Amino acid sequence: MGREWFSPKTKGIYISLILRPNILPSETTKLTILSAVSCCKAIKEVAGIEVGIEWPNDLVIRNKKIGGILTELNAEMDKVKFVIIGIGINVNNTKSNLPHNATSLRQEKGMVVSRINLLRGMFEQLEKDYTHFLKYGISSIIDEWRHLSLTLHSRIKIVCRNEEVEGEAQDIDLDGGLLIRKDSGFIEKVLAGDVVKAG
């Protein structure tokens, strides 16, 4: 979408994971949800900082973004060949190399955070949650996502391409779709888009 990505040397964590799950292409949104939950848990465990999730893929502290997740898919009609999960976390970025609406773990904690320890914690948590997902499904991870969500029960506007959906974010379903109650009372399911708080 023509957006810039800035990753200053030795400051953050920027990784791509390649997974080959035996799932349908329509289920890959679940991996974005899972990755966000895993990262939040790892950051809390290693750095002692509470992180929330703004649907679908932003990690946020005090209304400022500290990271994000992008999922790319290579698949046939009924089979996933592989999924690439890209994760970026602002770890030791200073204020001078952060956008105005972003923060870092160092900024929030007031001290340098070990990128090695955090990366190890992220890998351990991702492996644990991914293994659980493959064995038991996404249900319990969705429950964790709801607890971490900064989007649910807020009035929002979602912009996707040239379309907009506005209403109250009611819930997330087992496919990772956001359920929005429009002013008409109808519930609309949205699978992708940019979220803007509407008040």
PDB file of C-alpha atoms in Angstrom:
ATOM      1  CA  MET A   1       0.000   0.000   0.000  1.00  0.00           C
ATOM      2  CA  GLY A   2       3.004   2.281  -0.429  1.00  0.00           C
ATOM      3  CA  ARG A   3       3.676   2.650   3.292  1.00  0.00           C
ATOM      4  CA  GLU A   4       7.185   3.171   4.646  1.00  0.00           C
ATOM      5  CA  TRP A   5       8.851   0.863   7.134  1.00  0.00           C
ATOM      6  CA  PHE A   6      11.745   2.276   9.177  1.00  0.00           C
ATOM      7  CA  SER A   7      13.908  -0.116  11.186  1.00  0.00           C
ATOM      8  CA  PRO A   8      16.956   1.578  12.740  1.00  0.00           C
ATOM      9  CA  LYS A   9      19.937  -0.685  13.345  1.00  0.00           C
ATOM     10  CA  THR A  10      20.253  -2.435  16.758  1.00  0.00           C
ATOM     11  CA  LYS A  11      17.017  -0.893  18.072  1.00  0.00           C
ATOM     12  CA  GLY A  12      14.099  -3.220  17.396  1.00  0.00           C
ATOM     13  CA  ILE A  13      13.111  -6.764  16.547  1.00  0.00           C
ATOM     14  CA  TYR A  14      12.126  -7.376  12.935  1.00  0.00           C
ATOM     15  CA  ILE A  15      11.555 -11.005  12.012  1.00  0.00           C
ATOM     16  CA  SER A  16       9.762 -13.210   9.520  1.00  0.00           C
ATOM     17  CA  LEU A  17       8.546 -16.665  10.491  1.00  0.00           C
ATOM     18  CA  ILE A  18       7.689 -19.281   7.873  1.00  0.00           C
ATOM     19  CA  LEU A  19       4.981 -21.729   8.943  1.00  0.00           C
ATOM     20  CA  ARG A  20       3.462 -24.634   7.038  1.00  0.00           C
ATOM     21  CA  PRO A  21       0.220 -25.375   8.905  1.00  0.00           C
ATOM     22  CA  ASN A  22      -2.237 -27.951   7.649  1.00  0.00           C
ATOM     23  CA  ILE A  23      -5.127 -25.483   7.504  1.00  0.00           C
ATOM     24  CA  LEU A  24      -7.383 -23.941   4.878  1.00  0.00           C
ATOM     25  CA  PRO A  25      -6.341 -20.611   3.320  1.00  0.00           C
ATOM     26  CA  SER A  26      -9.409 -18.982   4.898  1.00  0.00           C
ATOM     27  CA  GLU A  27      -8.016 -19.810   8.354  1.00  0.00           C
ATOM     28  CA  THR A  28      -4.755 -17.883   8.068  1.00  0.00           C
ATOM     29  CA  THR A  29      -6.219 -14.798   9.767  1.00  0.00           C
ATOM     30  CA  LYS A  30      -6.131 -16.903  12.925  1.00  0.00           C
ATOM     31  CA  LEU A  31      -2.335 -16.875  12.783  1.00  0.00           C
ATOM     32  CA  THR A  32      -2.275 -13.072  12.919  1.00  0.00           C
ATOM     33  CA  ILE A  33      -4.496 -13.202  16.010  1.00  0.00           C
ATOM     34  CA  LEU A  34      -2.325 -15.906  17.573  1.00  0.00           C
ATOM     35  CA  SER A  35       0.910 -14.011  16.886  1.00  0.00           C
ATOM     36  CA  ALA A  36      -0.414 -10.818  18.465  1.00  0.00           C
ATOM     37  CA  VAL A  37      -1.445 -12.668  21.621  1.00  0.00           C
ATOM     38  CA  SER A  38       1.905 -14.484  21.818  1.00  0.00           C
ATOM     39  CA  CYS A  39       3.867 -11.240  21.474  1.00  0.00           C
ATOM     40  CA  CYS A  40       1.834  -9.516  24.185  1.00  0.00           C
ATOM     41  CA  LYS A  41       2.438 -12.394  26.580  1.00  0.00           C
ATOM     42  CA  ALA A  42       6.160 -12.515  25.809  1.00  0.00           C
ATOM     43  CA  ILE A  43       6.577  -8.745  26.304  1.00  0.00           C
ATOM     44  CA  LYS A  44       4.804  -8.920  29.652  1.00  0.00           C
ATOM     45  CA  GLU A  45       6.921 -11.887  30.749  1.00  0.00           C
ATOM     46  CA  VAL A  46      10.285 -10.450  29.678  1.00  0.00           C
ATOM     47  CA  ALA A  47       9.839  -6.694  30.063  1.00  0.00           C
ATOM     48  CA  GLY A  48       7.006  -6.522  32.587  1.00  0.00           C
ATOM     49  CA  ILE A  49       4.948  -4.227  30.355  1.00  0.00           C
ATOM     50  CA  GLU A  50       1.248  -4.646  29.579  1.00  0.00           C
ATOM     51  CA  VAL A  51       0.502  -4.415  25.859  1.00  0.00           C
ATOM     52  CA  GLY A  52      -2.900  -4.246  24.194  1.00  0.00           C
ATOM     53  CA  ILE A  53      -4.033  -5.228  20.706  1.00  0.00           C
ATOM     54  CA  GLU A  54      -5.829  -3.029  18.219  1.00  0.00           C
ATOM     55  CA  TRP A  55      -7.535  -5.171  15.609  1.00  0.00           C
ATOM     56  CA  PRO A  56      -6.280  -6.619  13.410  1.00  0.00           C
ATOM     57  CA  ASN A  57      -2.528  -6.426  13.908  1.00  0.00           C
ATOM     58  CA  ASP A  58      -1.231  -3.497  16.003  1.00  0.00           C
ATOM     59  CA  LEU A  59       0.450  -3.811  19.416  1.00  0.00           C
ATOM     60  CA  VAL A  60      -0.231  -0.724  21.520  1.00  0.00           C
ATOM     61  CA  ILE A  61       0.781   0.839  24.842  1.00  0.00           C
ATOM     62  CA  ARG A  62      -1.101   3.923  26.091  1.00  0.00           C
ATOM     63  CA  ASN A  63      -2.557   4.604  22.635  1.00  0.00           C
ATOM     64  CA  LYS A  64       0.880   4.478  20.996  1.00  0.00           C
ATOM     65  CA  LYS A  65       2.003   1.716  18.662  1.00  0.00           C
ATOM     66  CA  ILE A  66       4.992  -0.410  19.687  1.00  0.00           C
ATOM     67  CA  GLY A  67       4.691  -3.093  17.051  1.00  0.00           C
ATOM     68  CA  GLY A  68       2.721  -4.789  14.353  1.00  0.00           C
ATOM     69  CA  ILE A  69       2.162  -8.061  12.553  1.00  0.00           C
ATOM     70  CA  LEU A  70       1.708  -8.765   8.856  1.00  0.00           C
ATOM     71  CA  THR A  71       0.743 -12.152   7.452  1.00  0.00           C
ATOM     72  CA  GLU A  72       1.423 -13.210   3.873  1.00  0.00           C
ATOM     73  CA  LEU A  73       0.083 -16.372   2.314  1.00  0.00           C
ATOM     74  CA  ASN A  74       1.110 -18.753  -0.439  1.00  0.00           C
ATOM     75  CA  ALA A  75      -1.664 -21.234  -1.094  1.00  0.00           C
ATOM     76  CA  GLU A  76      -3.661 -23.299  -3.535  1.00  0.00           C
ATOM     77  CA  MET A  77      -7.465 -23.292  -3.545  1.00  0.00           C
ATOM     78  CA  ASP A  78      -7.795 -25.686  -0.610  1.00  0.00           C
ATOM     79  CA  LYS A  79      -4.284 -25.944   0.817  1.00  0.00           C
ATOM     80  CA  VAL A  80      -1.809 -23.602   2.454  1.00  0.00           C
ATOM     81  CA  LYS A  81       1.705 -24.026   1.079  1.00  0.00           C
ATOM     82  CA  PHE A  82       3.242 -21.683   3.630  1.00  0.00           C
ATOM     83  CA  VAL A  83       2.491 -18.572   5.686  1.00  0.00           C
ATOM     84  CA  ILE A  84       5.012 -15.817   6.398  1.00  0.00           C
ATOM     85  CA  ILE A  85       4.381 -13.935   9.626  1.00  0.00           C
ATOM     86  CA  GLY A  86       6.266 -10.660   9.815  1.00  0.00           C
ATOM     87  CA  ILE A  87       6.644  -9.162  13.288  1.00  0.00           C
ATOM     88  CA  GLY A  88       8.144  -5.791  14.146  1.00  0.00           C
ATOM     89  CA  ILE A  89       8.628  -4.551  17.725  1.00  0.00           C
ATOM     90  CA  ASN A  90      10.060  -1.197  18.825  1.00  0.00           C
ATOM     91  CA  VAL A  91      12.368  -2.318  21.625  1.00  0.00           C
ATOM     92  CA  ASN A  92      15.179   0.163  22.313  1.00  0.00           C
ATOM     93  CA  ASN A  93      14.149   2.895  19.890  1.00  0.00           C
ATOM     94  CA  THR A  94      14.574   6.398  21.286  1.00  0.00           C
ATOM     95  CA  LYS A  95      12.068   9.188  20.872  1.00  0.00           C
ATOM     96  CA  SER A  96      14.134  10.775  18.113  1.00  0.00           C
ATOM     97  CA  ASN A  97      13.735   7.761  15.818  1.00  0.00           C
ATOM     98  CA  LEU A  98      10.053   7.087  16.467  1.00  0.00           C
ATOM     99  CA  PRO A  99       6.990   8.548  14.727  1.00  0.00           C
ATOM    100  CA  HIS A 100       4.837  10.819  16.911  1.00  0.00           C
ATOM    101  CA  ASN A 101       2.189   8.104  17.390  1.00  0.00           C
ATOM    102  CA  ALA A 102       4.656   5.351  18.349  1.00  0.00           C
ATOM    103  CA  THR A 103       6.596   4.299  21.407  1.00  0.00           C
ATOM    104  CA  SER A 104       9.116   1.637  22.385  1.00  0.00           C
ATOM    105  CA  LEU A 105       9.643  -0.698  25.307  1.00  0.00           C
ATOM    106  CA  ARG A 106      12.671   1.390  26.334  1.00  0.00           C
ATOM    107  CA  GLN A 107      10.572   4.564  26.333  1.00  0.00           C
ATOM    108  CA  GLU A 108       7.904   2.917  28.469  1.00  0.00           C
ATOM    109  CA  LYS A 109      10.226   1.115  30.885  1.00  0.00           C
ATOM    110  CA  GLY A 110      12.850   3.842  31.189  1.00  0.00           C
ATOM    111  CA  MET A 111      15.689   1.408  30.535  1.00  0.00           C
ATOM    112  CA  VAL A 112      17.186  -0.771  27.822  1.00  0.00           C
ATOM    113  CA  VAL A 113      15.423  -4.105  27.223  1.00  0.00           C
ATOM    114  CA  SER A 114      17.396  -7.146  26.094  1.00  0.00           C
ATOM    115  CA  ARG A 115      16.409  -7.886  22.504  1.00  0.00           C
ATOM    116  CA  ILE A 116      17.882 -11.392  22.767  1.00  0.00           C
ATOM    117  CA  ASN A 117      15.830 -12.245  25.845  1.00  0.00           C
ATOM    118  CA  LEU A 118      12.692 -10.808  24.292  1.00  0.00           C
ATOM    119  CA  LEU A 119      13.216 -12.637  20.997  1.00  0.00           C
ATOM    120  CA  ARG A 120      13.778 -15.895  22.867  1.00  0.00           C
ATOM    121  CA  GLY A 121      10.603 -15.287  24.869  1.00  0.00           C
ATOM    122  CA  MET A 122       8.637 -14.510  21.701  1.00  0.00           C
ATOM    123  CA  PHE A 123       9.811 -17.699  19.977  1.00  0.00           C
ATOM    124  CA  GLU A 124       9.000 -19.818  23.034  1.00  0.00           C
ATOM    125  CA  GLN A 125       5.524 -18.309  23.392  1.00  0.00           C
ATOM    126  CA  LEU A 126       4.784 -18.510  19.661  1.00  0.00           C
ATOM    127  CA  GLU A 127       5.797 -22.167  19.578  1.00  0.00           C
ATOM    128  CA  LYS A 128       3.640 -22.934  22.602  1.00  0.00           C
ATOM    129  CA  ASP A 129       0.568 -21.131  21.233  1.00  0.00           C
ATOM    130  CA  TYR A 130       1.044 -22.434  17.677  1.00  0.00           C
ATOM    131  CA  THR A 131       1.308 -26.034  18.917  1.00  0.00           C
ATOM    132  CA  HIS A 132      -1.831 -25.518  21.016  1.00  0.00           C
ATOM    133  CA  PHE A 133      -3.666 -24.072  18.002  1.00  0.00           C
ATOM    134  CA  LEU A 134      -2.785 -27.014  15.761  1.00  0.00           C
ATOM    135  CA  LYS A 135      -3.928 -29.491  18.407  1.00  0.00           C
ATOM    136  CA  TYR A 136      -6.961 -27.799  19.967  1.00  0.00           C
ATOM    137  CA  GLY A 137      -8.026 -24.974  17.650  1.00  0.00           C
ATOM    138  CA  ILE A 138      -8.159 -21.224  18.137  1.00  0.00           C
ATOM    139  CA  SER A 139     -10.953 -20.858  20.714  1.00  0.00           C
ATOM    140  CA  SER A 140      -8.880 -20.302  23.892  1.00  0.00           C
ATOM    141  CA  ILE A 141      -6.477 -17.981  22.047  1.00  0.00           C
ATOM    142  CA  ILE A 142      -9.436 -15.915  20.822  1.00  0.00           C
ATOM    143  CA  ASP A 143     -10.519 -15.597  24.462  1.00  0.00           C
ATOM    144  CA  GLU A 144      -7.048 -14.256  25.342  1.00  0.00           C
ATOM    145  CA  TRP A 145      -7.248 -11.837  22.412  1.00  0.00           C
ATOM    146  CA  ARG A 146     -10.583 -10.501  23.690  1.00  0.00           C
ATOM    147  CA  HIS A 147      -8.988  -9.829  27.073  1.00  0.00           C
ATOM    148  CA  LEU A 148      -6.114  -7.910  25.432  1.00  0.00           C
ATOM    149  CA  SER A 149      -8.267  -6.072  22.882  1.00  0.00           C
ATOM    150  CA  LEU A 150      -8.340  -2.278  22.769  1.00  0.00           C
ATOM    151  CA  THR A 151     -10.877  -2.334  19.929  1.00  0.00           C
ATOM    152  CA  LEU A 152     -13.883  -4.164  21.340  1.00  0.00           C
ATOM    153  CA  HIS A 153     -16.803  -2.098  22.681  1.00  0.00           C
ATOM    154  CA  SER A 154     -15.473   1.063  21.008  1.00  0.00           C
ATOM    155  CA  ARG A 155     -17.134   3.006  18.236  1.00  0.00           C
ATOM    156  CA  ILE A 156     -14.878   2.660  15.229  1.00  0.00           C
ATOM    157  CA  LYS A 157     -14.674   3.226  11.515  1.00  0.00           C
ATOM    158  CA  ILE A 158     -12.934   0.690   9.289  1.00  0.00           C
ATOM    159  CA  VAL A 159     -11.584   1.769   5.928  1.00  0.00           C
ATOM    160  CA  CYS A 160     -10.768  -0.940   3.405  1.00  0.00           C
ATOM    161  CA  ARG A 161      -9.915   0.163  -0.117  1.00  0.00           C
ATOM    162  CA  ASN A 162     -12.657   2.695  -0.872  1.00  0.00           C
ATOM    163  CA  GLU A 163     -15.282   1.294   1.494  1.00  0.00           C
ATOM    164  CA  GLU A 164     -16.062   2.310   5.072  1.00  0.00           C
ATOM    165  CA  VAL A 165     -17.892   0.498   7.847  1.00  0.00           C
ATOM    166  CA  GLU A 166     -18.787   2.397  11.016  1.00  0.00           C
ATOM    167  CA  GLY A 167     -20.348   1.216  14.253  1.00  0.00           C
ATOM    168  CA  GLU A 168     -19.523  -0.430  17.569  1.00  0.00           C
ATOM    169  CA  ALA A 169     -16.982  -3.250  17.641  1.00  0.00           C
ATOM    170  CA  GLN A 170     -18.949  -6.039  19.293  1.00  0.00           C
ATOM    171  CA  ASP A 171     -16.759  -9.117  19.140  1.00  0.00           C
ATOM    172  CA  ILE A 172     -14.260 -11.169  17.170  1.00  0.00           C
ATOM    173  CA  ASP A 173     -15.336 -14.512  15.754  1.00  0.00           C
ATOM    174  CA  LEU A 174     -13.376 -17.746  15.463  1.00  0.00           C
ATOM    175  CA  ASP A 175     -12.154 -16.750  11.988  1.00  0.00           C
ATOM    176  CA  GLY A 176     -10.579 -13.559  13.362  1.00  0.00           C
ATOM    177  CA  GLY A 177     -13.240 -11.380  11.755  1.00  0.00           C
ATOM    178  CA  LEU A 178     -14.376  -8.257  13.618  1.00  0.00           C
ATOM    179  CA  LEU A 179     -18.134  -8.045  14.185  1.00  0.00           C
ATOM    180  CA  ILE A 180     -19.420  -4.483  13.983  1.00  0.00           C
ATOM    181  CA  ARG A 181     -22.911  -3.392  14.985  1.00  0.00           C
ATOM    182  CA  LYS A 182     -23.886  -0.647  12.566  1.00  0.00           C
ATOM    183  CA  ASP A 183     -26.307   2.137  13.508  1.00  0.00           C
ATOM    184  CA  SER A 184     -28.998   0.248  11.601  1.00  0.00           C
ATOM    185  CA  GLY A 185     -28.647  -2.602  14.101  1.00  0.00           C
ATOM    186  CA  PHE A 186     -27.197  -5.013  11.576  1.00  0.00           C
ATOM    187  CA  ILE A 187     -23.974  -6.854  12.394  1.00  0.00           C
ATOM    188  CA  GLU A 188     -21.300  -6.740   9.693  1.00  0.00           C
ATOM    189  CA  LYS A 189     -18.232  -8.953   9.689  1.00  0.00           C
ATOM    190  CA  VAL A 190     -14.984  -7.316   8.559  1.00  0.00           C
ATOM    191  CA  LEU A 191     -11.824  -9.314   7.834  1.00  0.00           C
ATOM    192  CA  ALA A 192      -9.397  -6.515   6.930  1.00  0.00           C
ATOM    193  CA  GLY A 193      -8.980  -2.764   6.975  1.00  0.00           C
ATOM    194  CA  ASP A 194      -7.572   0.249   8.804  1.00  0.00           C
ATOM    195  CA  VAL A 195      -9.311   1.020  12.093  1.00  0.00           C
ATOM    196  CA  VAL A 196     -10.061   4.586  13.133  1.00  0.00           C
ATOM    197  CA  LYS A 197     -11.669   5.351  16.503  1.00  0.00           C
ATOM    198  CA  ALA A 198     -14.888   7.179  15.736  1.00  0.00           C
ATOM    199  CA  GLY A 199     -15.631   8.455  19.219  1.00  0.00           C
TER     200      GLY A 199
END
